[in-house]
Amino acid sequence: MIDLSLARIERLLERLGHPERQLAPVIHVAGTNGKGSTIAFMKAMLEALGCAVHVYTSPHLVRFNERIVVASREIDDDSLCAVLRECEAANAGEPITFFEITTAAAFLAFACTPADFTLLETGLGGRLDATNVVARPLITVLTPISLDHQAFLGETIAEVAGEKAGILKPGVPCLTVHQPAEAAAVIANRAADVGAALICEGAGWSVKPEGRGWVFEGRPPRLPQTHLALPMPALPGVHQIANAGLALACLYRLPGITIDTSAIARGLARAHWPARLQRLEAGRLVDLLPAGWELWLDGGHNPGAAQALARHLEGWRDRPLVLVFGMLKTKDNSGFLAPLAGLTKRALTVAIPGEAASLDAEAAAAAARSVGLAAEACESVRDALCRAASSGEPPGRVLICGSLYLAGAVLEANG
């Protein structure tokens, strides 16, 4: 059971000498969807501009080391073991959660190594998230907010937004994308209460697809007057233009950063964030499909993510689409599947390997049928892929979706 509180990590950080106070300037990111992609764009663009960047994200997909990037390099095993041992010794057996002690370990690793900026993703919520011990970040960021983790964050958009907006700090500007009206109202009230300048998409900047790329426009007084014509980001999906725009808007607020359009374009082209509409080009699972078939992977796991996914899949009507679907019991499975139901007629369902909280394949199939999809329960992802292309249909696409835990298992199995 997750017990949201800051007391345990504050106690541990005090014993460690407050590494959270020794970080390179922090950009703190919360939201329901798009946090990791926005951070991936910021990281790639800052690195293209010559900066070294610390990054803390969660969860990992295959290796825990993915969560902690120190000065633009994924932490090595020896360094990770060293900071975890130091945190465990300082904690001295007192109650602590997995996320809290690993967050402290990340702060310790970052505090020991110089960098230009620290990109910090909340794990769950914001107000009581372990990352929210940073008293004065440089900027706070809110990506799209929708329902998820209701057992901890609340049953309404407004309640969830209240938890996410808990990262706003006095005198620290907050950048936010377009939000549902009820979320926007809560965010605006929180910003007014704490004295944080609120810079909103639309008023401070705008983005739009144009030709084979997209356009970013900054709008005074919140951002400099800017018009940049840029290539499409490396991460596919129209929603990624909004994430890239948010990331770029943040860069315009960073001290000492001069925006170079060619460097920004290079960064956008290099951005990497696995299992977000990722095409798997080769590997053991790819080899199970006949020639001409495509295998795609997406880790989105809530209705908001499914809506963004569905907007991209509208462009996939040129060939058959088969879903391979697995999800945790704690998620809104029918709410996730509903936006996808009109885009395919067929779902193959699996249990997530090694996850006790996974829906079993039959329950996942029942969820798919409840929104009008023909569904078959499968023994494994391998079984599902073998069945996907056995219908005699022309070459199509298989999209594995529903869970980051499933996505991690797929990446590991594919090799």
mmCIF file of C-alpha atoms in Angstrom:
data_model
loop_
_atom_site.group_PDB
_atom_site.id
_atom_site.type_symbol
_atom_site.label_atom_id
_atom_site.label_comp_id
_atom_site.label_asym_id
_atom_site.label_seq_id
_atom_site.Cartn_x
_atom_site.Cartn_y
_atom_site.Cartn_z
ATOM 1 C CA MET A 1 0.000 0.000 0.000
ATOM 2 C CA ILE A 2 1.334 3.447 -0.906
ATOM 3 C CA ASP A 3 1.395 5.836 2.053
ATOM 4 C CA LEU A 4 1.735 9.364 0.712
ATOM 5 C CA SER A 5 3.765 11.550 3.061
ATOM 6 C CA LEU A 6 6.896 13.708 3.014
ATOM 7 C CA ALA A 7 7.964 13.044 6.609
ATOM 8 C CA ARG A 8 9.955 9.873 5.886
ATOM 9 C CA ILE A 9 11.990 11.236 2.988
ATOM 10 C CA GLU A 10 12.572 14.555 4.781
ATOM 11 C CA ARG A 11 14.006 12.618 7.744
ATOM 12 C CA LEU A 12 16.260 10.574 5.447
ATOM 13 C CA LEU A 13 17.468 13.590 3.455
ATOM 14 C CA GLU A 14 18.369 15.396 6.669
ATOM 15 C CA ARG A 15 20.538 12.438 7.692
ATOM 16 C CA LEU A 16 22.181 12.475 4.242
ATOM 17 C CA GLY A 17 23.093 16.157 4.559
ATOM 18 C CA HIS A 18 20.252 17.500 2.403
ATOM 19 C CA PRO A 19 21.409 16.542 -1.109
ATOM 20 C CA GLU A 20 18.115 17.953 -2.458
ATOM 21 C CA ARG A 21 19.499 21.409 -1.620
ATOM 22 C CA GLN A 22 22.648 20.813 -3.663
ATOM 23 C CA LEU A 23 21.088 20.043 -7.053
ATOM 24 C CA ALA A 24 21.662 21.847 -10.323
ATOM 25 C CA PRO A 25 18.659 24.141 -11.048
ATOM 26 C CA VAL A 26 15.491 22.013 -11.045
ATOM 27 C CA ILE A 27 12.635 21.861 -13.539
ATOM 28 C CA HIS A 28 9.895 19.955 -11.672
ATOM 29 C CA VAL A 29 7.286 18.224 -13.853
ATOM 30 C CA ALA A 30 3.885 16.842 -12.784
ATOM 31 C CA GLY A 31 0.753 15.799 -14.685
ATOM 32 C CA THR A 32 -1.140 12.676 -15.699
ATOM 33 C CA ASN A 33 0.146 12.107 -19.230
ATOM 34 C CA GLY A 34 3.138 13.368 -21.176
ATOM 35 C CA LYS A 35 5.539 13.966 -18.262
ATOM 36 C CA GLY A 36 8.204 11.598 -19.541
ATOM 37 C CA SER A 37 7.908 12.733 -23.154
ATOM 38 C CA THR A 38 8.151 16.410 -22.160
ATOM 39 C CA ILE A 39 11.254 15.655 -20.103
ATOM 40 C CA ALA A 40 12.733 13.614 -22.982
ATOM 41 C CA PHE A 41 12.312 16.616 -25.304
ATOM 42 C CA MET A 42 13.824 19.008 -22.751
ATOM 43 C CA LYS A 43 16.770 16.688 -22.182
ATOM 44 C CA ALA A 44 17.456 16.235 -25.889
ATOM 45 C CA MET A 45 17.187 19.954 -26.694
ATOM 46 C CA LEU A 46 19.331 21.022 -23.730
ATOM 47 C CA GLU A 47 21.989 18.490 -24.674
ATOM 48 C CA ALA A 48 21.927 19.740 -28.267
ATOM 49 C CA LEU A 49 22.559 23.215 -26.818
ATOM 50 C CA GLY A 50 25.632 21.873 -25.006
ATOM 51 C CA CYS A 51 24.199 21.361 -21.504
ATOM 52 C CA ALA A 52 24.759 18.457 -19.119
ATOM 53 C CA VAL A 53 21.482 17.311 -17.575
ATOM 54 C CA HIS A 54 20.445 15.232 -14.572
ATOM 55 C CA VAL A 55 17.148 13.358 -15.115
ATOM 56 C CA TYR A 56 14.937 11.452 -12.680
ATOM 57 C CA THR A 57 11.911 9.583 -14.079
ATOM 58 C CA SER A 58 9.776 6.563 -13.242
ATOM 59 C CA PRO A 59 8.935 3.782 -13.681
ATOM 60 C CA HIS A 60 11.720 2.009 -15.523
ATOM 61 C CA LEU A 61 10.911 -0.377 -18.346
ATOM 62 C CA VAL A 62 13.735 -2.936 -18.304
ATOM 63 C CA ARG A 63 16.548 -1.766 -15.968
ATOM 64 C CA PHE A 64 16.219 0.327 -12.827
ATOM 65 C CA ASN A 65 19.194 2.436 -13.982
ATOM 66 C CA GLU A 66 16.899 4.047 -16.587
ATOM 67 C CA ARG A 67 15.368 6.150 -13.801
ATOM 68 C CA ILE A 68 18.553 8.039 -12.911
ATOM 69 C CA VAL A 69 20.549 9.877 -15.579
ATOM 70 C CA VAL A 70 23.568 11.685 -14.111
ATOM 71 C CA ALA A 71 25.028 14.507 -16.207
ATOM 72 C CA SER A 72 23.422 13.028 -19.347
ATOM 73 C CA ARG A 73 24.630 9.455 -18.664
ATOM 74 C CA GLU A 74 22.523 6.634 -17.239
ATOM 75 C CA ILE A 75 23.858 5.759 -13.790
ATOM 76 C CA ASP A 76 26.201 2.754 -13.782
ATOM 77 C CA ASP A 77 25.674 -0.247 -11.519
ATOM 78 C CA ASP A 78 28.542 0.541 -9.136
ATOM 79 C CA SER A 79 27.423 4.128 -8.568
ATOM 80 C CA LEU A 80 23.810 3.048 -8.122
ATOM 81 C CA CYS A 81 24.759 0.429 -5.541
ATOM 82 C CA ALA A 82 26.912 2.960 -3.691
ATOM 83 C CA VAL A 83 24.166 5.596 -3.291
ATOM 84 C CA LEU A 84 21.552 2.981 -2.392
ATOM 85 C CA ARG A 85 23.849 1.538 0.289
ATOM 86 C CA GLU A 86 24.445 5.020 1.693
ATOM 87 C CA CYS A 87 20.704 5.712 1.781
ATOM 88 C CA GLU A 88 19.953 2.375 3.415
ATOM 89 C CA ALA A 89 22.593 2.951 6.086
ATOM 90 C CA ALA A 90 21.304 6.454 6.814
ATOM 91 C CA ASN A 91 17.712 5.215 7.024
ATOM 92 C CA ALA A 92 18.790 2.687 9.684
ATOM 93 C CA GLY A 93 15.856 0.346 9.213
ATOM 94 C CA GLU A 94 13.127 2.951 9.740
ATOM 95 C CA PRO A 95 9.934 2.820 7.635
ATOM 96 C CA ILE A 96 10.477 4.048 4.081
ATOM 97 C CA THR A 97 8.887 3.292 0.705
ATOM 98 C CA PHE A 98 10.717 2.020 -2.365
ATOM 99 C CA PHE A 99 10.095 5.283 -4.242
ATOM 100 C CA GLU A 100 11.235 7.435 -1.330
ATOM 101 C CA ILE A 101 14.569 5.728 -0.822
ATOM 102 C CA THR A 102 15.291 5.590 -4.546
ATOM 103 C CA THR A 103 14.407 9.280 -4.888
ATOM 104 C CA ALA A 104 16.861 10.045 -2.088
ATOM 105 C CA ALA A 105 19.465 7.930 -3.903
ATOM 106 C CA ALA A 106 18.914 9.928 -7.095
ATOM 107 C CA PHE A 107 19.345 13.222 -5.227
ATOM 108 C CA LEU A 108 22.552 11.900 -3.679
ATOM 109 C CA ALA A 109 23.915 10.880 -7.091
ATOM 110 C CA PHE A 110 22.997 14.267 -8.589
ATOM 111 C CA ALA A 111 24.479 16.255 -5.696
ATOM 112 C CA CYS A 112 27.868 14.580 -6.225
ATOM 113 C CA THR A 113 28.156 15.452 -9.936
ATOM 114 C CA PRO A 114 28.036 18.889 -11.602
ATOM 115 C CA ALA A 115 25.371 19.551 -14.259
ATOM 116 C CA ASP A 116 23.577 22.511 -15.762
ATOM 117 C CA PHE A 117 19.984 21.480 -14.989
ATOM 118 C CA THR A 118 17.997 18.793 -13.169
ATOM 119 C CA LEU A 119 14.794 17.446 -14.772
ATOM 120 C CA LEU A 120 12.613 15.962 -12.059
ATOM 121 C CA GLU A 121 9.444 13.939 -12.711
ATOM 122 C CA THR A 122 6.899 13.313 -9.973
ATOM 123 C CA GLY A 123 6.048 9.691 -9.334
ATOM 124 C CA LEU A 124 2.464 9.955 -8.092
ATOM 125 C CA GLY A 125 0.511 13.191 -7.727
ATOM 126 C CA GLY A 126 2.656 16.104 -6.650
ATOM 127 C CA ARG A 127 1.711 17.643 -3.312
ATOM 128 C CA LEU A 128 2.872 14.631 -1.264
ATOM 129 C CA ASP A 129 5.199 13.127 -3.863
ATOM 130 C CA ALA A 130 8.708 12.358 -2.649
ATOM 131 C CA THR A 131 10.170 14.678 -5.289
ATOM 132 C CA ASN A 132 8.278 17.636 -3.797
ATOM 133 C CA VAL A 133 10.932 18.169 -1.127
ATOM 134 C CA VAL A 134 12.774 20.529 -3.497
ATOM 135 C CA ALA A 135 11.843 23.838 -1.887
ATOM 136 C CA ARG A 136 12.591 26.176 -4.765
ATOM 137 C CA PRO A 137 12.790 24.740 -8.271
ATOM 138 C CA LEU A 138 13.629 27.025 -11.145
ATOM 139 C CA ILE A 139 10.352 26.226 -12.959
ATOM 140 C CA THR A 140 7.384 23.949 -12.330
ATOM 141 C CA VAL A 141 5.566 22.283 -15.223
ATOM 142 C CA LEU A 142 2.099 20.742 -15.530
ATOM 143 C CA THR A 143 1.399 18.368 -18.425
ATOM 144 C CA PRO A 144 -2.189 17.251 -19.297
ATOM 145 C CA ILE A 145 -4.236 16.236 -16.261
ATOM 146 C CA SER A 146 -6.906 13.533 -16.331
ATOM 147 C CA LEU A 147 -8.170 10.765 -14.063
ATOM 148 C CA ASP A 148 -5.638 8.195 -12.869
ATOM 149 C CA HIS A 149 -4.625 6.776 -9.477
ATOM 150 C CA GLN A 150 -8.018 7.819 -8.105
ATOM 151 C CA ALA A 151 -7.516 5.810 -4.909
ATOM 152 C CA PHE A 152 -4.723 8.211 -3.957
ATOM 153 C CA LEU A 153 -5.421 11.436 -5.845
ATOM 154 C CA GLY A 154 -9.219 11.795 -5.829
ATOM 155 C CA GLU A 155 -12.244 10.837 -7.889
ATOM 156 C CA THR A 156 -12.617 14.088 -9.844
ATOM 157 C CA ILE A 157 -10.418 16.046 -12.245
ATOM 158 C CA ALA A 158 -10.451 18.937 -9.782
ATOM 159 C CA GLU A 159 -9.190 16.749 -6.943
ATOM 160 C CA VAL A 160 -6.445 15.256 -9.104
ATOM 161 C CA ALA A 161 -5.448 18.742 -10.297
ATOM 162 C CA GLY A 162 -5.219 19.904 -6.688
ATOM 163 C CA GLU A 163 -2.670 17.177 -5.959
ATOM 164 C CA LYS A 164 -0.676 17.844 -9.130
ATOM 165 C CA ALA A 165 -0.675 21.621 -8.540
ATOM 166 C CA GLY A 166 0.866 20.957 -5.133
ATOM 167 C CA ILE A 167 4.291 21.322 -6.777
ATOM 168 C CA LEU A 168 3.720 25.063 -7.384
ATOM 169 C CA LYS A 169 5.965 27.218 -5.195
ATOM 170 C CA PRO A 170 5.959 30.901 -4.177
ATOM 171 C CA GLY A 171 7.727 33.058 -6.732
ATOM 172 C CA VAL A 172 8.434 30.115 -9.072
ATOM 173 C CA PRO A 173 6.850 30.343 -12.549
ATOM 174 C CA CYS A 174 4.628 27.443 -13.625
ATOM 175 C CA LEU A 175 4.102 26.477 -17.274
ATOM 176 C CA THR A 176 0.994 24.485 -18.135
ATOM 177 C CA VAL A 177 -0.577 23.155 -21.319
ATOM 178 C CA HIS A 178 -4.284 23.435 -22.127
ATOM 179 C CA GLN A 179 -6.166 21.700 -19.298
ATOM 180 C CA PRO A 180 -9.789 20.648 -18.716
ATOM 181 C CA ALA A 181 -11.762 23.616 -17.336
ATOM 182 C CA GLU A 182 -12.047 22.153 -13.842
ATOM 183 C CA ALA A 183 -8.291 21.482 -13.703
ATOM 184 C CA ALA A 184 -7.431 24.921 -15.081
ATOM 185 C CA ALA A 185 -9.502 26.609 -12.369
ATOM 186 C CA VAL A 186 -7.769 24.683 -9.583
ATOM 187 C CA ILE A 187 -4.315 25.421 -11.040
ATOM 188 C CA ALA A 188 -5.108 29.141 -11.367
ATOM 189 C CA ASN A 189 -6.316 29.293 -7.765
ATOM 190 C CA ARG A 190 -3.235 27.502 -6.488
ATOM 191 C CA ALA A 191 -0.947 29.837 -8.456
ATOM 192 C CA ALA A 192 -2.736 32.871 -7.003
ATOM 193 C CA ASP A 193 -2.614 31.465 -3.466
ATOM 194 C CA VAL A 194 1.141 30.825 -3.471
ATOM 195 C CA GLY A 195 2.177 33.746 -5.693
ATOM 196 C CA ALA A 196 3.432 31.724 -8.669
ATOM 197 C CA ALA A 197 3.355 33.282 -12.130
ATOM 198 C CA LEU A 198 1.215 31.052 -14.351
ATOM 199 C CA ILE A 199 2.210 30.778 -18.005
ATOM 200 C CA CYS A 200 -0.448 28.940 -19.995
ATOM 201 C CA GLU A 201 -0.368 27.466 -23.466
ATOM 202 C CA GLY A 202 -2.352 29.797 -25.691
ATOM 203 C CA ALA A 203 -1.491 32.930 -23.730
ATOM 204 C CA GLY A 204 2.272 32.349 -23.389
ATOM 205 C CA TRP A 205 2.919 30.209 -26.444
ATOM 206 C CA SER A 206 1.131 28.179 -29.096
ATOM 207 C CA VAL A 207 1.921 25.233 -31.344
ATOM 208 C CA LYS A 208 0.358 23.955 -34.557
ATOM 209 C CA PRO A 209 1.176 21.361 -37.213
ATOM 210 C CA GLU A 210 2.226 22.973 -40.485
ATOM 211 C CA GLY A 211 3.254 21.120 -43.642
ATOM 212 C CA ARG A 212 5.619 18.312 -42.683
ATOM 213 C CA GLY A 213 6.550 19.967 -39.411
ATOM 214 C CA TRP A 214 5.147 22.280 -36.783
ATOM 215 C CA VAL A 215 5.354 25.875 -35.655
ATOM 216 C CA PHE A 216 6.123 27.235 -32.179
ATOM 217 C CA GLU A 217 5.093 30.805 -31.403
ATOM 218 C CA GLY A 218 6.087 32.594 -28.220
ATOM 219 C CA ARG A 219 3.817 35.397 -27.014
ATOM 220 C CA PRO A 220 4.873 38.358 -24.865
ATOM 221 C CA PRO A 221 4.875 39.249 -22.044
ATOM 222 C CA ARG A 222 5.134 35.677 -20.748
ATOM 223 C CA LEU A 223 7.587 34.486 -23.421
ATOM 224 C CA PRO A 224 9.694 36.335 -26.005
ATOM 225 C CA GLN A 225 8.101 37.033 -29.370
ATOM 226 C CA THR A 226 9.158 33.974 -31.352
ATOM 227 C CA HIS A 227 8.186 32.114 -34.511
ATOM 228 C CA LEU A 228 10.054 28.860 -35.084
ATOM 229 C CA ALA A 229 9.309 26.445 -37.935
ATOM 230 C CA LEU A 230 10.540 23.034 -36.786
ATOM 231 C CA PRO A 231 10.633 19.441 -38.060
ATOM 232 C CA MET A 232 8.308 16.863 -36.536
ATOM 233 C CA PRO A 233 9.568 15.466 -33.231
ATOM 234 C CA ALA A 234 11.128 12.009 -33.181
ATOM 235 C CA LEU A 235 8.261 10.755 -30.988
ATOM 236 C CA PRO A 236 5.183 10.122 -33.174
ATOM 237 C CA GLY A 237 1.699 11.456 -32.494
ATOM 238 C CA VAL A 238 0.080 14.885 -32.732
ATOM 239 C CA HIS A 239 0.044 15.036 -28.917
ATOM 240 C CA GLN A 240 3.848 15.011 -28.992
ATOM 241 C CA ILE A 241 3.829 18.405 -30.699
ATOM 242 C CA ALA A 242 2.112 19.793 -27.599
ATOM 243 C CA ASN A 243 4.675 18.067 -25.363
ATOM 244 C CA ALA A 244 7.566 19.382 -27.461
ATOM 245 C CA GLY A 245 6.044 22.868 -27.387
ATOM 246 C CA LEU A 246 5.779 22.771 -23.598
ATOM 247 C CA ALA A 247 9.404 21.639 -23.364
ATOM 248 C CA LEU A 248 10.546 24.433 -25.672
ATOM 249 C CA ALA A 249 8.509 27.014 -23.747
ATOM 250 C CA CYS A 250 10.395 25.918 -20.619
ATOM 251 C CA LEU A 251 13.746 26.401 -22.351
ATOM 252 C CA TYR A 252 12.829 30.008 -23.112
ATOM 253 C CA ARG A 253 12.486 30.597 -19.346
ATOM 254 C CA LEU A 254 15.872 29.128 -18.392
ATOM 255 C CA PRO A 255 18.686 31.533 -17.473
ATOM 256 C CA GLY A 256 21.786 31.407 -19.617
ATOM 257 C CA ILE A 257 20.089 29.569 -22.488
ATOM 258 C CA THR A 258 20.235 31.037 -25.982
ATOM 259 C CA ILE A 259 17.834 29.289 -28.318
ATOM 260 C CA ASP A 260 19.513 28.106 -31.502
ATOM 261 C CA THR A 261 16.954 26.833 -34.009
ATOM 262 C CA SER A 262 19.252 24.269 -35.615
ATOM 263 C CA ALA A 263 20.205 22.843 -32.198
ATOM 264 C CA ILE A 264 16.541 22.699 -31.175
ATOM 265 C CA ALA A 265 15.740 20.813 -34.396
ATOM 266 C CA ARG A 266 18.611 18.356 -33.731
ATOM 267 C CA GLY A 267 17.363 17.784 -30.209
ATOM 268 C CA LEU A 268 13.799 17.126 -31.342
ATOM 269 C CA ALA A 269 15.094 14.596 -33.865
ATOM 270 C CA ARG A 270 17.176 12.790 -31.203
ATOM 271 C CA ALA A 271 14.581 12.663 -28.435
ATOM 272 C CA HIS A 272 14.087 9.112 -27.234
ATOM 273 C CA TRP A 273 11.407 7.822 -24.904
ATOM 274 C CA PRO A 274 10.702 4.084 -25.263
ATOM 275 C CA ALA A 275 7.184 2.589 -25.362
ATOM 276 C CA ARG A 276 5.494 5.787 -26.428
ATOM 277 C CA LEU A 277 4.158 4.850 -29.847
ATOM 278 C CA GLN A 278 7.450 3.091 -30.502
ATOM 279 C CA ARG A 279 7.855 0.964 -33.589
ATOM 280 C CA LEU A 280 9.879 -2.181 -32.897
ATOM 281 C CA GLU A 281 11.963 -2.688 -36.018
ATOM 282 C CA ALA A 282 13.780 -5.916 -35.136
ATOM 283 C CA GLY A 283 13.977 -8.533 -32.406
ATOM 284 C CA ARG A 284 12.640 -11.882 -31.265
ATOM 285 C CA LEU A 285 9.007 -10.739 -31.072
ATOM 286 C CA VAL A 286 9.157 -8.830 -34.359
ATOM 287 C CA ASP A 287 10.365 -12.030 -36.022
ATOM 288 C CA LEU A 288 7.106 -13.782 -35.097
ATOM 289 C CA LEU A 289 5.173 -11.591 -37.559
ATOM 290 C CA PRO A 290 5.133 -12.260 -41.311
ATOM 291 C CA ALA A 291 6.932 -9.932 -43.704
ATOM 292 C CA GLY A 292 5.112 -6.649 -44.201
ATOM 293 C CA TRP A 293 3.571 -6.514 -40.719
ATOM 294 C CA GLU A 294 4.503 -3.752 -38.258
ATOM 295 C CA LEU A 295 4.839 -4.098 -34.483
ATOM 296 C CA TRP A 296 4.203 -1.041 -32.297
ATOM 297 C CA LEU A 297 4.344 -0.529 -28.536
ATOM 298 C CA ASP A 298 2.683 2.052 -26.293
ATOM 299 C CA GLY A 299 2.686 2.188 -22.501
ATOM 300 C CA GLY A 300 -0.298 4.538 -22.030
ATOM 301 C CA HIS A 301 -2.642 3.214 -19.357
ATOM 302 C CA ASN A 302 -5.466 5.678 -18.672
ATOM 303 C CA PRO A 303 -8.360 7.178 -20.673
ATOM 304 C CA GLY A 304 -6.462 10.416 -21.369
ATOM 305 C CA ALA A 305 -3.556 8.507 -22.862
ATOM 306 C CA ALA A 306 -5.952 6.385 -24.926
ATOM 307 C CA GLN A 307 -7.619 9.492 -26.357
ATOM 308 C CA ALA A 308 -4.234 10.854 -27.477
ATOM 309 C CA LEU A 309 -3.364 7.439 -28.899
ATOM 310 C CA ALA A 310 -6.666 7.235 -30.771
ATOM 311 C CA ARG A 311 -6.044 10.579 -32.479
ATOM 312 C CA HIS A 312 -2.845 9.151 -33.946
ATOM 313 C CA LEU A 313 -4.438 5.833 -34.902
ATOM 314 C CA GLU A 314 -6.989 7.688 -37.032
ATOM 315 C CA GLY A 315 -4.172 7.906 -39.581
ATOM 316 C CA TRP A 316 -3.675 4.132 -39.535
ATOM 317 C CA ARG A 317 -6.831 3.180 -41.410
ATOM 318 C CA ASP A 318 -4.787 2.135 -44.474
ATOM 319 C CA ARG A 319 -4.305 -1.394 -43.130
ATOM 320 C CA PRO A 320 -5.753 -3.741 -40.491
ATOM 321 C CA LEU A 321 -4.958 -2.994 -36.841
ATOM 322 C CA VAL A 322 -4.843 -5.650 -34.110
ATOM 323 C CA LEU A 323 -4.561 -4.685 -30.428
ATOM 324 C CA VAL A 324 -2.594 -6.833 -28.001
ATOM 325 C CA PHE A 325 -3.866 -5.600 -24.657
ATOM 326 C CA GLY A 326 -2.914 -6.133 -21.010
ATOM 327 C CA MET A 327 -3.597 -3.932 -17.983
ATOM 328 C CA LEU A 328 -3.428 -3.720 -14.209
ATOM 329 C CA LYS A 329 -6.602 -4.405 -12.202
ATOM 330 C CA THR A 330 -6.292 -0.961 -10.606
ATOM 331 C CA LYS A 331 -6.744 0.865 -13.928
ATOM 332 C CA ASP A 332 -9.889 1.876 -15.821
ATOM 333 C CA ASN A 333 -9.630 -0.851 -18.460
ATOM 334 C CA SER A 334 -12.902 -0.176 -20.286
ATOM 335 C CA GLY A 335 -12.238 3.586 -20.121
ATOM 336 C CA PHE A 336 -8.881 2.995 -21.764
ATOM 337 C CA LEU A 337 -10.263 0.720 -24.474
ATOM 338 C CA ALA A 338 -13.336 2.792 -25.389
ATOM 339 C CA PRO A 339 -11.493 5.438 -27.484
ATOM 340 C CA LEU A 340 -9.738 2.660 -29.424
ATOM 341 C CA ALA A 341 -12.816 0.538 -30.118
ATOM 342 C CA GLY A 342 -13.781 2.289 -33.339
ATOM 343 C CA LEU A 343 -10.296 1.930 -34.798
ATOM 344 C CA THR A 344 -10.000 -1.867 -34.762
ATOM 345 C CA LYS A 345 -12.343 -4.816 -34.606
ATOM 346 C CA ARG A 346 -9.999 -7.203 -32.866
ATOM 347 C CA ALA A 347 -8.179 -7.432 -29.541
ATOM 348 C CA LEU A 348 -5.925 -10.200 -28.265
ATOM 349 C CA THR A 349 -5.553 -10.046 -24.498
ATOM 350 C CA VAL A 350 -2.745 -11.149 -22.184
ATOM 351 C CA ALA A 351 -1.819 -11.091 -18.523
ATOM 352 C CA ILE A 352 1.195 -8.903 -17.742
ATOM 353 C CA PRO A 353 4.104 -11.278 -17.038
ATOM 354 C CA GLY A 354 5.221 -11.288 -13.419
ATOM 355 C CA GLU A 355 2.611 -8.776 -12.209
ATOM 356 C CA ALA A 356 0.318 -10.009 -9.438
ATOM 357 C CA ALA A 357 -1.965 -6.986 -9.954
ATOM 358 C CA SER A 358 -2.498 -7.754 -13.649
ATOM 359 C CA LEU A 359 -5.900 -8.546 -15.101
ATOM 360 C CA ASP A 360 -5.872 -12.127 -16.274
ATOM 361 C CA ALA A 361 -6.296 -12.604 -20.008
ATOM 362 C CA GLU A 362 -9.967 -13.625 -19.717
ATOM 363 C CA ALA A 363 -10.851 -10.558 -17.634
ATOM 364 C CA ALA A 364 -9.013 -8.323 -20.108
ATOM 365 C CA ALA A 365 -10.963 -9.965 -22.958
ATOM 366 C CA ALA A 366 -14.227 -9.291 -21.107
ATOM 367 C CA ALA A 367 -13.255 -5.616 -20.763
ATOM 368 C CA ALA A 368 -12.580 -5.451 -24.506
ATOM 369 C CA ARG A 369 -15.919 -7.069 -25.330
ATOM 370 C CA SER A 370 -17.696 -4.576 -23.066
ATOM 371 C CA VAL A 371 -16.738 -1.756 -25.459
ATOM 372 C CA GLY A 372 -17.597 -3.696 -28.625
ATOM 373 C CA LEU A 373 -14.308 -5.344 -29.521
ATOM 374 C CA ALA A 374 -14.039 -8.965 -30.574
ATOM 375 C CA ALA A 375 -11.496 -10.344 -28.133
ATOM 376 C CA GLU A 376 -9.533 -13.543 -27.605
ATOM 377 C CA ALA A 377 -7.628 -14.400 -24.448
ATOM 378 C CA CYS A 378 -4.058 -15.536 -25.153
ATOM 379 C CA GLU A 379 -1.506 -17.390 -23.080
ATOM 380 C CA SER A 380 1.315 -14.916 -23.701
ATOM 381 C CA VAL A 381 2.481 -12.049 -25.888
ATOM 382 C CA ARG A 382 4.198 -14.576 -28.160
ATOM 383 C CA ASP A 383 0.926 -16.486 -28.510
ATOM 384 C CA ALA A 384 -0.940 -13.237 -29.275
ATOM 385 C CA LEU A 385 1.535 -12.224 -31.974
ATOM 386 C CA CYS A 386 1.330 -15.626 -33.625
ATOM 387 C CA ARG A 387 -2.468 -15.353 -33.683
ATOM 388 C CA ALA A 388 -2.464 -11.716 -34.841
ATOM 389 C CA ALA A 389 -1.234 -12.514 -38.320
ATOM 390 C CA SER A 390 -3.019 -15.843 -38.732
ATOM 391 C CA SER A 391 -6.354 -14.486 -39.961
ATOM 392 C CA GLY A 392 -5.404 -14.358 -43.639
ATOM 393 C CA GLU A 393 -5.721 -10.558 -43.673
ATOM 394 C CA PRO A 394 -3.265 -8.468 -45.699
ATOM 395 C CA PRO A 395 -0.201 -7.166 -43.804
ATOM 396 C CA GLY A 396 -1.324 -4.988 -40.927
ATOM 397 C CA ARG A 397 -0.140 -3.430 -37.694
ATOM 398 C CA VAL A 398 -0.066 -4.900 -34.204
ATOM 399 C CA LEU A 399 -0.174 -2.429 -31.321
ATOM 400 C CA ILE A 400 0.738 -3.751 -27.863
ATOM 401 C CA CYS A 401 -0.766 -1.408 -25.269
ATOM 402 C CA GLY A 402 -2.350 -0.881 -21.867
ATOM 403 C CA SER A 403 0.527 -0.808 -19.392
ATOM 404 C CA LEU A 404 4.096 0.381 -18.936
ATOM 405 C CA TYR A 405 4.744 -2.868 -17.071
ATOM 406 C CA LEU A 406 3.593 -4.825 -20.137
ATOM 407 C CA ALA A 407 5.723 -2.554 -22.330
ATOM 408 C CA GLY A 408 8.790 -3.289 -20.214
ATOM 409 C CA ALA A 409 8.170 -7.020 -20.459
ATOM 410 C CA VAL A 410 7.808 -6.718 -24.238
ATOM 411 C CA LEU A 411 11.051 -4.762 -24.653
ATOM 412 C CA GLU A 412 12.904 -7.329 -22.563
ATOM 413 C CA ALA A 413 11.393 -10.266 -24.456
ATOM 414 C CA ASN A 414 12.123 -8.672 -27.827
ATOM 415 C CA GLY A 415 15.805 -8.304 -26.946
#
